[in-house]
C-alpha positions as a LaTeX table, in Angstrom:
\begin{tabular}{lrrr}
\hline
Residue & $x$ (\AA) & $y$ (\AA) & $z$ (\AA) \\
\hline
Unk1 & $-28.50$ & $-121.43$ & $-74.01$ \\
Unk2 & $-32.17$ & $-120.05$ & $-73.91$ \\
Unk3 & $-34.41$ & $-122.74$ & $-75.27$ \\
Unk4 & $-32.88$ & $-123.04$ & $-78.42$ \\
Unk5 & $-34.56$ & $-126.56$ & $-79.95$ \\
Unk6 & $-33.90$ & $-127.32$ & $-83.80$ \\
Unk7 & $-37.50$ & $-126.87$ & $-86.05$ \\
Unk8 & $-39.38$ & $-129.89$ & $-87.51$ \\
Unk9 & $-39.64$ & $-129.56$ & $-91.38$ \\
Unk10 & $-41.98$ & $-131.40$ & $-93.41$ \\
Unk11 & $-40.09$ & $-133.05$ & $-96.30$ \\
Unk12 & $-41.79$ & $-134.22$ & $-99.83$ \\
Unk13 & $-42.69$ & $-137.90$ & $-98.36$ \\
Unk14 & $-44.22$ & $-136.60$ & $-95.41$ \\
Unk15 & $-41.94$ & $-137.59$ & $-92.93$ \\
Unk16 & $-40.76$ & $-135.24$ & $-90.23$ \\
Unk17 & $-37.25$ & $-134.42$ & $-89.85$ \\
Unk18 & $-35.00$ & $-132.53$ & $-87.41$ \\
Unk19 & $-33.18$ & $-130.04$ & $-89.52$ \\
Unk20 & $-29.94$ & $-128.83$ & $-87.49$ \\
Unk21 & $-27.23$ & $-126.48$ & $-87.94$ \\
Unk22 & $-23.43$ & $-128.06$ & $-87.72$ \\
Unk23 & $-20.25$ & $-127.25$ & $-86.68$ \\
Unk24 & $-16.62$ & $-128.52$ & $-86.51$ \\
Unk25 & $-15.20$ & $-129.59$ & $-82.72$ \\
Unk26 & $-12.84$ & $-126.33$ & $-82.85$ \\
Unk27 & $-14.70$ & $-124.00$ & $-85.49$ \\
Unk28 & $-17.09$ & $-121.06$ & $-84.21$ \\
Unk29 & $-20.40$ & $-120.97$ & $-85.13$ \\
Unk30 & $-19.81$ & $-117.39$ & $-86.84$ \\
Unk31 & $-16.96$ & $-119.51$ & $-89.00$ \\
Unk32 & $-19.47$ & $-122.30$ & $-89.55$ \\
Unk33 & $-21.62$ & $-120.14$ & $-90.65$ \\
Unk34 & $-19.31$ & $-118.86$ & $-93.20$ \\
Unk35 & $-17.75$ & $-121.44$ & $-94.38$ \\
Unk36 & $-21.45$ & $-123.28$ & $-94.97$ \\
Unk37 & $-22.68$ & $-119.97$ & $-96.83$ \\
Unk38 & $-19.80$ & $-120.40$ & $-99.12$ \\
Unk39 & $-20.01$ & $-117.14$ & $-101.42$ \\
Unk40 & $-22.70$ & $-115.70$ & $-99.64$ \\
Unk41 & $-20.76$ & $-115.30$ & $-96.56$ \\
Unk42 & $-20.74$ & $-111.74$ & $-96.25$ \\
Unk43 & $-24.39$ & $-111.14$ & $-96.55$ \\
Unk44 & $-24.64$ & $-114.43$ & $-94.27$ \\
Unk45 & $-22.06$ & $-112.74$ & $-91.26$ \\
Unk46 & $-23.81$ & $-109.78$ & $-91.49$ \\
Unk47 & $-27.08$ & $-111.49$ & $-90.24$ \\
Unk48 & $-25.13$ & $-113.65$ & $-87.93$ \\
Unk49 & $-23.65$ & $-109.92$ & $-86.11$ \\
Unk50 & $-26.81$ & $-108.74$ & $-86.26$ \\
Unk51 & $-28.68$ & $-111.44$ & $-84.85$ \\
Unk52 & $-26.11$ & $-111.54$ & $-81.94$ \\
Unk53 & $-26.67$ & $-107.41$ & $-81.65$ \\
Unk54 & $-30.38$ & $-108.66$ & $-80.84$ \\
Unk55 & $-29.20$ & $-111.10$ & $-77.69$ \\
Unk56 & $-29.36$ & $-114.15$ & $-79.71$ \\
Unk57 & $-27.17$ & $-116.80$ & $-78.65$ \\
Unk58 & $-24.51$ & $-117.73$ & $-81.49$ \\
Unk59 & $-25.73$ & $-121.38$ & $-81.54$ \\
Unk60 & $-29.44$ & $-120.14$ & $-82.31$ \\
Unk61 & $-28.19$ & $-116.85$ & $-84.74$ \\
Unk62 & $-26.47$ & $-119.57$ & $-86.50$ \\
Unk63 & $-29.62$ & $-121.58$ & $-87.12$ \\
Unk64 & $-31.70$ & $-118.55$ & $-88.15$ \\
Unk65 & $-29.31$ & $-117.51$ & $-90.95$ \\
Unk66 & $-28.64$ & $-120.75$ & $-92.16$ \\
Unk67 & $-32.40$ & $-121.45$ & $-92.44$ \\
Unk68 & $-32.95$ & $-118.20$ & $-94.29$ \\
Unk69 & $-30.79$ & $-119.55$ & $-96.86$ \\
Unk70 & $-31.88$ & $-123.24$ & $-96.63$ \\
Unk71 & $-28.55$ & $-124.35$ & $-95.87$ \\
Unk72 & $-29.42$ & $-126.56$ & $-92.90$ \\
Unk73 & $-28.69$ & $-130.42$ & $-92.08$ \\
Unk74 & $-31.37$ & $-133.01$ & $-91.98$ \\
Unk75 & $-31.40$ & $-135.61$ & $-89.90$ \\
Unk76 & $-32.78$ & $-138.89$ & $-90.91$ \\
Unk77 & $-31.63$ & $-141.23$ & $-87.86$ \\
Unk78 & $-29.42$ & $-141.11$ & $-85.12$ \\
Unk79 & $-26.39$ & $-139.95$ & $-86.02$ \\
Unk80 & $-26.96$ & $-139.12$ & $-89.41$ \\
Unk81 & $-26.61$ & $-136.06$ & $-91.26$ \\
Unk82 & $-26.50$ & $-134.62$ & $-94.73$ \\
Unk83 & $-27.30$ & $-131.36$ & $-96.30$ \\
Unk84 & $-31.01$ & $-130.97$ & $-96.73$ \\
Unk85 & $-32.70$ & $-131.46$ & $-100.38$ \\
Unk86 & $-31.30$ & $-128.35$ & $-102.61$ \\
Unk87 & $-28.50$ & $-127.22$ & $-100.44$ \\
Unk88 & $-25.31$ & $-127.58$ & $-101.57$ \\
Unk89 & $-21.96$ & $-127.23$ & $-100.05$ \\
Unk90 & $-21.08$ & $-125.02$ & $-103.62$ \\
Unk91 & $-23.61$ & $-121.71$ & $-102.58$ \\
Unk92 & $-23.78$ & $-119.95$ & $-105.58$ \\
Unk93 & $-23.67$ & $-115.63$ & $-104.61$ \\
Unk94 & $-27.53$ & $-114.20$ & $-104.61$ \\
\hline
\end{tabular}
């Protein structure tokens, strides 16, 4: 993987979380992304190809997409993480 780190995000108490993107043990990162973009998956997958056109890894495409839409994970503490404030695991079509 070529330097792919997760980006720091300021959130509304000033605190700095990790914001990652997540995946199931056996699910690809092109089905993560889809199922996570819920019915904006086409528009999402799209991006995702594209991205992976470029010579982006899928592990960092994935992250770029999924930030576009603001559908990443924070990450509070070890081991912990939820959807980040306004995402929603019901993704309404744009």
């Amino acid at each position: 993987m070529r330097g792919f780190s997760p980006y720091l995000r300021k959130i509304e108490d000033s605190r700095t979380m990790p914001l990652v993107a997540r995946r199931k043990v056996a699910e690809t990162w092109r089905d993560a992304v889809g199922r996570r973009a819920g019915l904006r998956a086409p528009s999402c997958l799209a991006r995702f190809d594209a991205l992976l056109g470029a010579g982006l890894d899928e592990g960092e495409a994935a992250y770029r997409v999924l930030a576009e839409e603001d559908l990443l994970w924070v990450v509070d503490e070890p081991g912990s993480a939820a959807p980040a404030a306004g995402a929603s695991d019901e993704v309404p079509a744009v």
